[in-house]
Short mmCIF file of C-alpha atoms in Angstrom, two decimals:
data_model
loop_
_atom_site.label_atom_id
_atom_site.label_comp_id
_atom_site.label_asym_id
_atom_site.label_seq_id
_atom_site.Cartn_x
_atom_site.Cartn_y
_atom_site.Cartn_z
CA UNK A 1 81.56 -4.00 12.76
CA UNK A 2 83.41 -6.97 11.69
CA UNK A 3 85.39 -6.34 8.37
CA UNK A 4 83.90 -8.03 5.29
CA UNK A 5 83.81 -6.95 1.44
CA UNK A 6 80.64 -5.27 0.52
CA UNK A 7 78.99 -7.05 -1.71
CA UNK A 8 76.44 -5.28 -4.38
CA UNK A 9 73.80 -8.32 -5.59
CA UNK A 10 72.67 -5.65 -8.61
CA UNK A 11 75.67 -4.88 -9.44
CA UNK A 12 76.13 -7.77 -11.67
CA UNK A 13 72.67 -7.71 -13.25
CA UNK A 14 72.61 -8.94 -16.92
CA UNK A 15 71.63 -6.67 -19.42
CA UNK A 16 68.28 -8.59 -19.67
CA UNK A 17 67.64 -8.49 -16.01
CA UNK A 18 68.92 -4.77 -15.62
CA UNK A 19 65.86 -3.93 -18.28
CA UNK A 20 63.61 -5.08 -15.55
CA UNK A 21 64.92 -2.73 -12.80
CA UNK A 22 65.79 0.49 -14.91
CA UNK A 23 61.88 -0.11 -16.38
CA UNK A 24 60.47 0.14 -12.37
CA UNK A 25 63.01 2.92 -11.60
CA UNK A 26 61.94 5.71 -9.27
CA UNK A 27 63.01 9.27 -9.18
CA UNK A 28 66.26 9.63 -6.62
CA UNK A 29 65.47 12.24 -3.98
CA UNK A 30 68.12 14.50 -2.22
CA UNK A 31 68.65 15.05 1.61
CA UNK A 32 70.42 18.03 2.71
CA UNK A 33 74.09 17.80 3.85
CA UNK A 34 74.15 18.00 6.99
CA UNK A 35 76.03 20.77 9.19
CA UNK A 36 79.50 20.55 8.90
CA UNK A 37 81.12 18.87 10.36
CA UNK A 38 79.15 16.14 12.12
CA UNK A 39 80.33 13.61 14.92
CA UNK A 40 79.44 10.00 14.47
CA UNK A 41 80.31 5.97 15.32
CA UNK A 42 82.79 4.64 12.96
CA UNK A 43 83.05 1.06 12.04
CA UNK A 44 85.78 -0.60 8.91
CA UNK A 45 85.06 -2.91 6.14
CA UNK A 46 88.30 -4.49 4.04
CA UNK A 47 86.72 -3.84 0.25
CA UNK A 48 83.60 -3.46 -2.17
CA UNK A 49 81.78 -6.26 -3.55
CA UNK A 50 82.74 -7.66 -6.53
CA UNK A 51 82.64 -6.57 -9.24
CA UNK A 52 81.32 -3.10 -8.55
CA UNK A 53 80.79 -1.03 -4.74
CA UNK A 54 77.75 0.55 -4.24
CA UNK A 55 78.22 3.57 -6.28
CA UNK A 56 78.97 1.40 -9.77
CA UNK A 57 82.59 1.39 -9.73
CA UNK A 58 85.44 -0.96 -9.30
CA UNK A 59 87.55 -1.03 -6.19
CA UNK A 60 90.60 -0.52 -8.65
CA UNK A 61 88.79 2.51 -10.61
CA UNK A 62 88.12 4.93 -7.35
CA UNK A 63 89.74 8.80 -7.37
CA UNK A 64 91.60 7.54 -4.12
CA UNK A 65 92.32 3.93 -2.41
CA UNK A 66 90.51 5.66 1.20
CA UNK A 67 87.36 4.87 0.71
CA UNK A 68 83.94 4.73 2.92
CA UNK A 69 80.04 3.67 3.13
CA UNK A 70 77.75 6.17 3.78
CA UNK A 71 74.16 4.87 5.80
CA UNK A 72 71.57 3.93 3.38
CA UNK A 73 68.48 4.60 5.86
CA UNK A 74 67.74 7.30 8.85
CA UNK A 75 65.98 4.48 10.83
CA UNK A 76 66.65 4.75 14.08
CA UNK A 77 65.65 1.36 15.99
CA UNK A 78 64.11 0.10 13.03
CA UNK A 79 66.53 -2.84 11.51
CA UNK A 80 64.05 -3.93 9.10
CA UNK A 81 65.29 -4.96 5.54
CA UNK A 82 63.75 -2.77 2.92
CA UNK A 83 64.56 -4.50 -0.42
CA UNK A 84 63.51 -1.53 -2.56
CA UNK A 85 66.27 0.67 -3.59
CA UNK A 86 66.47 3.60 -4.20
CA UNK A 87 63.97 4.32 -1.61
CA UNK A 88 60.24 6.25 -3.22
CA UNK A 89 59.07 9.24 -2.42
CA UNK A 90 57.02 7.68 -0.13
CA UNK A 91 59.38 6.59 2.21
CA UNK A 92 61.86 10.20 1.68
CA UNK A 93 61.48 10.23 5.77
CA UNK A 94 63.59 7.24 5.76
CA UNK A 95 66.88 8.06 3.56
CA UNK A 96 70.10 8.21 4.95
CA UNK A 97 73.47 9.97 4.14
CA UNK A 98 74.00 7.70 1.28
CA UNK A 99 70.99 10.07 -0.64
CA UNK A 100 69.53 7.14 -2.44
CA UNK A 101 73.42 7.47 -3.82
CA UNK A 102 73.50 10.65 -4.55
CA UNK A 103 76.15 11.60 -2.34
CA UNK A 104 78.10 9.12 -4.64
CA UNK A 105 81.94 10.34 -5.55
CA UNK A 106 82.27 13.03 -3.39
CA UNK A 107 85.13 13.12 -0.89
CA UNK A 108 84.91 13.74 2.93
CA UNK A 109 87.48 15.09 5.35
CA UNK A 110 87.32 12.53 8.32
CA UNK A 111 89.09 13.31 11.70
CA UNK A 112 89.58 11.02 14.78
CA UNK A 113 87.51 11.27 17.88
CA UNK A 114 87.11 9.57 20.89
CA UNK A 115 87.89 5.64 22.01
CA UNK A 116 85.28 3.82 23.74
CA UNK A 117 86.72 1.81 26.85
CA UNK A 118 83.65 -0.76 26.85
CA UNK A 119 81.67 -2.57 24.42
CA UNK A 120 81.02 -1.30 21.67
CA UNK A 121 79.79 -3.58 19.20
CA UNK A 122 76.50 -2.07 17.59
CA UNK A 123 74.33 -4.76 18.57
CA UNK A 124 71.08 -3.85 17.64
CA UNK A 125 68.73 -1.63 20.09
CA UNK A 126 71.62 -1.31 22.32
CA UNK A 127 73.86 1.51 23.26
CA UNK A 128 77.28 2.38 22.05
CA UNK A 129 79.54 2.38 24.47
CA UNK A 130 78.02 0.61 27.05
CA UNK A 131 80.09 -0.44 30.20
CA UNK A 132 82.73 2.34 29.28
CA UNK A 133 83.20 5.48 28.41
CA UNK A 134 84.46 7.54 25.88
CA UNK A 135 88.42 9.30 26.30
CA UNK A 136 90.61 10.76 23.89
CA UNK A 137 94.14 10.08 23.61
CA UNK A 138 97.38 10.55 21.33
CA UNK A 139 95.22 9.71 17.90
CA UNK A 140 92.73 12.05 18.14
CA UNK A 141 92.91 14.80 15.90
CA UNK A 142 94.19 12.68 13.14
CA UNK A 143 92.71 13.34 9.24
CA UNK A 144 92.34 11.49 6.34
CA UNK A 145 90.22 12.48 3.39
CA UNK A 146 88.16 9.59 2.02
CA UNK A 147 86.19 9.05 -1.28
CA UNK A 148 82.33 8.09 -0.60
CA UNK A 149 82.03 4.76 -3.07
CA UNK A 150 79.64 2.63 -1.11
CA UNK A 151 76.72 2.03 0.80
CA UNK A 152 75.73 0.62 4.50
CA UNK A 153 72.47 -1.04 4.80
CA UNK A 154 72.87 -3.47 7.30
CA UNK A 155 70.42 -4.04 10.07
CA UNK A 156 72.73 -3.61 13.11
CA UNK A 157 72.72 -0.37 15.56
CA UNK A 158 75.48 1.14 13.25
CA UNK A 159 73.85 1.59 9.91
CA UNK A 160 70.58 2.18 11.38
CA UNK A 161 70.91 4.18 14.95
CA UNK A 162 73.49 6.92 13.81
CA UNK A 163 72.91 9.10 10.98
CA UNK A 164 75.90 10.07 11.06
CA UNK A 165 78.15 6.82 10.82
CA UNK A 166 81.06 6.18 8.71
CA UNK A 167 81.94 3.28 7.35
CA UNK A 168 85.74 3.31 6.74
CA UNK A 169 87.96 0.70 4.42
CA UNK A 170 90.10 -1.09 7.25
CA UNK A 171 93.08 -0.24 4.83
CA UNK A 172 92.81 3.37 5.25
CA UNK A 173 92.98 3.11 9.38
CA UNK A 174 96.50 3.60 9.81
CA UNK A 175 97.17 5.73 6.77
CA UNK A 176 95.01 8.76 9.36
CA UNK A 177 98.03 11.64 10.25
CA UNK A 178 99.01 14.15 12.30
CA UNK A 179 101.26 16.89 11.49
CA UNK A 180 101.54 15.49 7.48
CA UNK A 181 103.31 12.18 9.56
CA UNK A 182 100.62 8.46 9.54
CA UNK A 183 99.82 7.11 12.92
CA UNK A 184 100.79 3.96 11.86
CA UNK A 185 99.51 1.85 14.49
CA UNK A 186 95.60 2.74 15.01
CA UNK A 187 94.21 -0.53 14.54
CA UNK A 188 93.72 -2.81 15.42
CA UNK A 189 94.88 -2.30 18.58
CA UNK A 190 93.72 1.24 19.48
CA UNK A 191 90.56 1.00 17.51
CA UNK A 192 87.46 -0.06 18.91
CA UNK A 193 84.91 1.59 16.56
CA UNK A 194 85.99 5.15 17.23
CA UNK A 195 83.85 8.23 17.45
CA UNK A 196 84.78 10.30 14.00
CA UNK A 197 83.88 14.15 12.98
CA UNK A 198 83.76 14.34 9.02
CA UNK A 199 82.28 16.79 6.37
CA UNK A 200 81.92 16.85 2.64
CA UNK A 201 84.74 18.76 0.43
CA UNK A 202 85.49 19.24 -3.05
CA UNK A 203 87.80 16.75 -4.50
CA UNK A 204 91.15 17.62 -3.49
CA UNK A 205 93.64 18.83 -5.73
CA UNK A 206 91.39 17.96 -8.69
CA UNK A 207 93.25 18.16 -11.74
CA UNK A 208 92.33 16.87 -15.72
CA UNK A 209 88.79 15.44 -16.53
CA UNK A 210 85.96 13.08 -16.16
CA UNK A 211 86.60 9.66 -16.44
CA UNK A 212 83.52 7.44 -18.26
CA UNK A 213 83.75 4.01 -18.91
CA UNK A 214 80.93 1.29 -20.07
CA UNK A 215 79.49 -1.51 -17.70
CA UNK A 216 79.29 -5.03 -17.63
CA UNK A 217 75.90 -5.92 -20.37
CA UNK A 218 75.61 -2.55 -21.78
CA UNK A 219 75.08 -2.43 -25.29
CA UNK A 220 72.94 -0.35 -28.19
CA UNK A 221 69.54 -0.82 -25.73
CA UNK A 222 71.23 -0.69 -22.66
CA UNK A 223 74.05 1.64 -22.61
CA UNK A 224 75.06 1.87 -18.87
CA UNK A 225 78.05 3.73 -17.78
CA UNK A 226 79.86 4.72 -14.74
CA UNK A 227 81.38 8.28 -14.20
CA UNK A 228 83.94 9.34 -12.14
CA UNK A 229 86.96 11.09 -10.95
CA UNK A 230 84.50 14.10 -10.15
CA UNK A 231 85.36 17.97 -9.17
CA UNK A 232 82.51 17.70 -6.39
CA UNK A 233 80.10 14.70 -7.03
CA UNK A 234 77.64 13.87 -9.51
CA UNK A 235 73.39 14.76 -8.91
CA UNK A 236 72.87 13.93 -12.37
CA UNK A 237 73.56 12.85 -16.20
CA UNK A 238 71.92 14.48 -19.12
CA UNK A 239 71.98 13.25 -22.95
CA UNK A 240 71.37 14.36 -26.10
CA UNK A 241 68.73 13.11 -27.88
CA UNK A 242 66.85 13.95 -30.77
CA UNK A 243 68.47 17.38 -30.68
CA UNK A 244 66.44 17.45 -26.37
CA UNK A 245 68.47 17.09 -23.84
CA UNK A 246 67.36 15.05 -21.29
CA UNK A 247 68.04 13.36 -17.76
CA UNK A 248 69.26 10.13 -17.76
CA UNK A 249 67.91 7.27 -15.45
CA UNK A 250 70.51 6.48 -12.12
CA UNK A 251 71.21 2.24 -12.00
CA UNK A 252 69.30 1.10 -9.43
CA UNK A 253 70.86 3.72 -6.59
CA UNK A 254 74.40 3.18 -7.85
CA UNK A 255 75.25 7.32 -8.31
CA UNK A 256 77.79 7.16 -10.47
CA UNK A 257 76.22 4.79 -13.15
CA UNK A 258 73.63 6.05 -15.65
CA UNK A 259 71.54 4.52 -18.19
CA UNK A 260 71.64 6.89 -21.58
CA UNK A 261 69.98 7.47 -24.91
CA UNK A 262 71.95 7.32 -27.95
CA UNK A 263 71.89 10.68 -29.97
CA UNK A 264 69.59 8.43 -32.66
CA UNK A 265 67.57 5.61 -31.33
CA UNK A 266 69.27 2.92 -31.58
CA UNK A 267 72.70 4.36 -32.42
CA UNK A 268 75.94 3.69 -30.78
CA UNK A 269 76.92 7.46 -30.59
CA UNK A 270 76.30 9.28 -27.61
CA UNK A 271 76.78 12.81 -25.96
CA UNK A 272 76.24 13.65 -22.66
CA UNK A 273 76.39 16.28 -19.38
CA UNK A 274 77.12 15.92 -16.15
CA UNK A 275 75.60 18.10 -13.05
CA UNK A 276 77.29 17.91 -9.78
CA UNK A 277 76.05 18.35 -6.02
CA UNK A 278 75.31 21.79 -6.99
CA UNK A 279 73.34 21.59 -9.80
CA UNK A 280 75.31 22.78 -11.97
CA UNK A 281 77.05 21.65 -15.29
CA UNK A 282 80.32 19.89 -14.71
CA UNK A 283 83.35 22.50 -16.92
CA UNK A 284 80.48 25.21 -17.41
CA UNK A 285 78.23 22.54 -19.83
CA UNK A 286 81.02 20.79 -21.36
CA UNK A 287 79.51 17.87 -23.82
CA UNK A 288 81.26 14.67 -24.05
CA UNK A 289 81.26 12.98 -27.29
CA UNK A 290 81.94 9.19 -26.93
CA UNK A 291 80.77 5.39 -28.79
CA UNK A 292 79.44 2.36 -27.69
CA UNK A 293 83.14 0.79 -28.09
CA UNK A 294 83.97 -1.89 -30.73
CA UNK A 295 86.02 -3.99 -28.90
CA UNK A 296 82.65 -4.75 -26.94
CA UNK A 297 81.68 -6.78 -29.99
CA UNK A 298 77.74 -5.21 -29.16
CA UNK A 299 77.48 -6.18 -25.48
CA UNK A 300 80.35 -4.97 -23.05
CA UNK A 301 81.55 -8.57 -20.87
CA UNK A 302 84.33 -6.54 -19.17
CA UNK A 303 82.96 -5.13 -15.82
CA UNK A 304 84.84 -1.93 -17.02
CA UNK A 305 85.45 -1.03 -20.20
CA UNK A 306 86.64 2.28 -20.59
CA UNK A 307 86.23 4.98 -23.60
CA UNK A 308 87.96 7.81 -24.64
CA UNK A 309 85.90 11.13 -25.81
CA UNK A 310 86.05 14.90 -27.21
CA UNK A 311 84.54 17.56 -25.41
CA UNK A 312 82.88 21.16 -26.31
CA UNK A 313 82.00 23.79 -24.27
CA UNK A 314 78.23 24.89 -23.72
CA UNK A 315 76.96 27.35 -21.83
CA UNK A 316 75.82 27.00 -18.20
CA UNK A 317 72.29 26.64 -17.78
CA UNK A 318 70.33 26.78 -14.60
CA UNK A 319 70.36 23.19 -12.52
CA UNK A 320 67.00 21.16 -14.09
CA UNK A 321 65.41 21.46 -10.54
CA UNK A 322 65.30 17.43 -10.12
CA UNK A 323 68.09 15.30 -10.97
CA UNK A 324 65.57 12.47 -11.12
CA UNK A 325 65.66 10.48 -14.25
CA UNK A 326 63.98 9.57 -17.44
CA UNK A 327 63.41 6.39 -18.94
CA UNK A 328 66.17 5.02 -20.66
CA UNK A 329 66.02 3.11 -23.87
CA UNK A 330 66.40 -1.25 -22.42
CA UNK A 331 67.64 -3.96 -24.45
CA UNK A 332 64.87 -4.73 -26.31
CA UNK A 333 63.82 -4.19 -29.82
CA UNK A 334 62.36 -1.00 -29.29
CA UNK A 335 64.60 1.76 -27.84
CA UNK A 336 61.90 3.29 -25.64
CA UNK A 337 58.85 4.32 -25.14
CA UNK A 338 57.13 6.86 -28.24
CA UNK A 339 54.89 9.60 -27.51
CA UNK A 340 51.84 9.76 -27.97
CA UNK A 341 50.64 13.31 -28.96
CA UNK A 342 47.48 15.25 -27.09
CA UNK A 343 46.12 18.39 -27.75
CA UNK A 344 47.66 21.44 -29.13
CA UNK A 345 46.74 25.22 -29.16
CA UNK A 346 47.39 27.61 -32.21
CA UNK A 347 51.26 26.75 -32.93
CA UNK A 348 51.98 24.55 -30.32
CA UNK A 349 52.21 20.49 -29.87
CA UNK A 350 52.21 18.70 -26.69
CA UNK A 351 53.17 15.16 -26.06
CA UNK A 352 53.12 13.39 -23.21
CA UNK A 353 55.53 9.93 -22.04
CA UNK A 354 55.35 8.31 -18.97
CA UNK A 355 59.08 7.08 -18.13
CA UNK A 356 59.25 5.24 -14.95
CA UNK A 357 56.32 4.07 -12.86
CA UNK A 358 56.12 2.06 -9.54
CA UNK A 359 53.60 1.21 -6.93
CA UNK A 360 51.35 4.67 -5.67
CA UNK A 361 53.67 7.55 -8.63
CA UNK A 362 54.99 7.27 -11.69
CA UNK A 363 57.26 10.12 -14.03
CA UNK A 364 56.06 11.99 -16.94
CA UNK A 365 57.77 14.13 -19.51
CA UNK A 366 56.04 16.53 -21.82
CA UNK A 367 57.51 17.69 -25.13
CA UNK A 368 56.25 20.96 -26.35
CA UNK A 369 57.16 21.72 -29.91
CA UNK A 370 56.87 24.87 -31.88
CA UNK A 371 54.52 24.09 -35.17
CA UNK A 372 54.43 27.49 -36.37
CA UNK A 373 56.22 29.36 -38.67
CA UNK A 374 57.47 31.99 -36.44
CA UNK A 375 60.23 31.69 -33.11
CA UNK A 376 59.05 31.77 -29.71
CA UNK A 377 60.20 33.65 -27.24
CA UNK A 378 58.54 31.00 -23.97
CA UNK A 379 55.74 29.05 -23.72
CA UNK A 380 53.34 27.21 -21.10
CA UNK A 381 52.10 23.98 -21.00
CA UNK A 382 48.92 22.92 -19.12
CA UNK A 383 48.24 19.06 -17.91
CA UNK A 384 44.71 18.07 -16.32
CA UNK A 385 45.02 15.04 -14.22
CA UNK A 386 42.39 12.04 -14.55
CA UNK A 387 41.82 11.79 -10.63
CA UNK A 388 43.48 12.14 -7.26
CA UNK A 389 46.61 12.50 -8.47
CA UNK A 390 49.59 15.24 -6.97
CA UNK A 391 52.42 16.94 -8.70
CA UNK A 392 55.53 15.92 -6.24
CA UNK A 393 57.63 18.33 -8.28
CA UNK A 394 59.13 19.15 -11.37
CA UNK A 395 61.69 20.47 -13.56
CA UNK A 396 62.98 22.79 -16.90
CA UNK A 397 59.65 24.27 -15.82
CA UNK A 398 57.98 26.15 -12.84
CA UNK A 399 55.06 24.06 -12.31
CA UNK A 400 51.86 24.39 -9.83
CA UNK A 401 48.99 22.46 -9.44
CA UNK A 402 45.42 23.81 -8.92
CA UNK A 403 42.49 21.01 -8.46
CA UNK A 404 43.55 18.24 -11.54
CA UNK A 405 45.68 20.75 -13.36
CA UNK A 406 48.89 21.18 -13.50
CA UNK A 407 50.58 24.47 -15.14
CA UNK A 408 53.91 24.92 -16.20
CA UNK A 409 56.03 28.12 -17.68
CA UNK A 410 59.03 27.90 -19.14
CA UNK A 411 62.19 28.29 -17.48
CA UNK A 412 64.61 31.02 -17.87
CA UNK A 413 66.72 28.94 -20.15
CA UNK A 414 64.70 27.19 -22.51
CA UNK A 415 61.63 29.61 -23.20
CA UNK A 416 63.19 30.35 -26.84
CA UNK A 417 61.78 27.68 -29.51
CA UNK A 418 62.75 28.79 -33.02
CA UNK A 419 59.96 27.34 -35.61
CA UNK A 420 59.51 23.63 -35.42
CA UNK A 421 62.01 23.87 -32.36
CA UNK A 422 61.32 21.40 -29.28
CA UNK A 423 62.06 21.32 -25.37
CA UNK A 424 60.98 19.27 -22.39
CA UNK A 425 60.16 19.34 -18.89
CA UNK A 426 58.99 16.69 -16.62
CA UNK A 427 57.40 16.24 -13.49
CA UNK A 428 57.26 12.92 -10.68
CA UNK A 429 53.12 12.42 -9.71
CA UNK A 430 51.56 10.33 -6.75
CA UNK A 431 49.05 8.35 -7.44
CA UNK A 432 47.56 6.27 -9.87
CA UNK A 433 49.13 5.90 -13.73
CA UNK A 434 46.67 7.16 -15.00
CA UNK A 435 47.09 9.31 -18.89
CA UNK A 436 45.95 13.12 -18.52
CA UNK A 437 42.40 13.93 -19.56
CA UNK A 438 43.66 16.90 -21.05
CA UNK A 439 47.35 17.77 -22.53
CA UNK A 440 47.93 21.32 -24.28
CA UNK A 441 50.63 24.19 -24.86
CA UNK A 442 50.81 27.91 -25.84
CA UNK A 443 53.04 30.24 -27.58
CA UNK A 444 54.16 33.82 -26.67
#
């Protein structure tokens, strides 16, 4: 692949036109890592776009200056452009490595393979390698572990044919070592689009904490942020709102940018969680306390403006089930969709909010609150669908569907609901968007 600087057209949204795509956002869907460690083509790039890579950061703001792009789609032969990202649930047989980003900020051990001695020029629906073959010689063997902060959607044989290629910054090329001591001389000249093994690891050597910073437009409606410097990647963001905690929507497939809630609707103050690959809470639930900053004058212009933040320690709950998101307040005058309230049984209120929809699904979350005098010790909450339409899954609930309704029981976690006490749990639906015909929850 010929080196060029990625360049992310989102990236640089407005705040106005950011509204547009966070409103149409759809639910990110994970793809299992694959088995460790995997062989693959590997092409170079020289840098990310300007001013943010795929994965919502600055070039200058990455955990390490070896960086790569991960494949967008699992297409092989197809080198169709597919404008829509992150990719729907209809189309999950088509997502690549990149994990509709959420393989965002994690870090990948990379080793040298093989040297192709013919062309080997991904030219689209032809082989690699063709007219030669593949050898190894004095560089194989060499490692280098590389930071995952961008994305390769191009319609050539590399980001399309092989699932399992690498796209590596041409920087990092010579900076690959053997015995602790850089090769030093790889490319260009003994290069050639190389044959790589690689695997996901934790960060290495992780030391101190998350770093969160504010993006270019966010303000009050539209607080976007970027997270990084990760102990093993990011699946999610959760905040604080209203006293529920809930999941916050991904920018556009950008991983490591979220859209939040303020702790009050339209406040400046904001808490938040972060899950990573696992599931689990980053620092065993650890909150971070942080402001929209002042020096952003109400909308952020700098591309990066960083914040500082306290932190206290939660307890660890069990992963959500779906690190898909929930509608985020955009700038407009109102800071997000209300609820509107449907019926309840003895001591119970449901409320139901559709928070993203797009063409053949949408996302709902219900709100069950306790109206009774007395705590709770779970509850279950029972949806009946207007027509046609599937649960695709859910989560802070175990939910099945029978005919039109859905039923969901607590989870293990958030079953307790002291008297006038609240909790969510939401769910991602094909079909049409369409309000339930019925809406209720019980006590026990």
């Amino acid at each position: 692949m010929t080196p060029q600087s990625r360049l992310r057209l989102g990236a640089a949204l407005t705040a106005a036109a950011a509204a547009l795509l966070v409103a149409g956002q759809l639910p990110a869907l994970a793809v299992d890592d694959p088995p460790a460690p995997v062989t693959g083509n590997a092409t170079h790039f020289d840098g990310l776009g300007s001013p943010y890579g795929g994965c919502g950061l600055p070039q200058s703001e990455l955990d390490s200056p070896d960086f790569v792009a991960l494949n967008v789609y699992d297409l092989p032969g197809d080198y169709t452009s597919y404008p829509v990202r992150p990719l729907p649930p209809d189309q999950a047989n088509r997502i690549g490595l990149w994990n509709n980003g959420l393989n965002c900020g994690r870090f990948v051990r990379v080793t040298i393979g093989d040297r192709c001695t013919g062309t080997n020029d991904g030219a689209p629906g032809q082989p690699f390698c063709r007219n030669g073959s593949w050898v190894a010689d004095g560089y194989n063997g060499a490692t280098l572990t590389m930071v995952v902060a961008d994305s390769c959607g191009d319609g050539n044989a590399w980001c399309r044919d092989d699932r399992n290629h690498l796209d590596l910054s041409t920087a990092s090329l010579n900076r690959f070592a053997r015995g602790g001591v850089p090769v030093g001389d790889l490319y260009p000249s003994h290069w050639n689009n190389r044959q790589v093994s690689w695997s996901f690891v934790p960060a290495p050597d992780y030391s101190g904490d998350l770093r969160i910073a504010f993006l270019r437009g966010a303000q009050r409606y539209w607080p976007a942020i970027a997270v990084s410097h990760l102990p093993n990647g990011i699946h999610g963001v959760e905040y604080l709102a209203d006293g529920v905690w809930r999941a916050a929507t991904m920018n556009s497939d950008m991983g490591q940018s979220y859209v939040l809630g303020a702790t009050a609707a339209g406040g400046v103050d904001f808490q938040i969680r972060v899950r990573d690959v696992t599931g689990a809470l980053v620092g065993g639930g650890r909150v971070y306390r942080f402001a929209l900053p002042a020096s952003c004058g109400g909308t952020c212009s700098a591309a990066y403006t960083p914040v500082s933040y306290t932190t206290s320690d939660g307890p660890t709950a069990p992963p959500t089930g779906s690190p898909s998101p929930t509608a985020s307040p955009s700038p407009t005058a109102s800071p997000g969709p209300t609820a509107s309230p449907g019926p309840s049984g003895a001591g119970c209120a449901a409320a139901w909010t559709v928070t993203g929809a797009w063409a053949g699904g949408f996302q709902a979350e219900v709100t069950v609150r306790n109206t009774g005098t007395s705590a709770a010790t779970g509850w279950r909450s029972e949806v009946a669908f207007a027509g046609g339409q599937r649960l695709v899954n859910a989560w802070n609930a175990g939910a099945t569907q029978s005919g039109a309704r859905v039923t969901a029981t607590n989870a293990s976690w958030n079953g307790a609901l002291p008297a006038g006490g609240t909790t969510s749990w939401g769910l991602v639906v094909s079909g049409d968007n369409q309000p339930p015909t019925e809406l209720s929850c019980t006590l026990r």
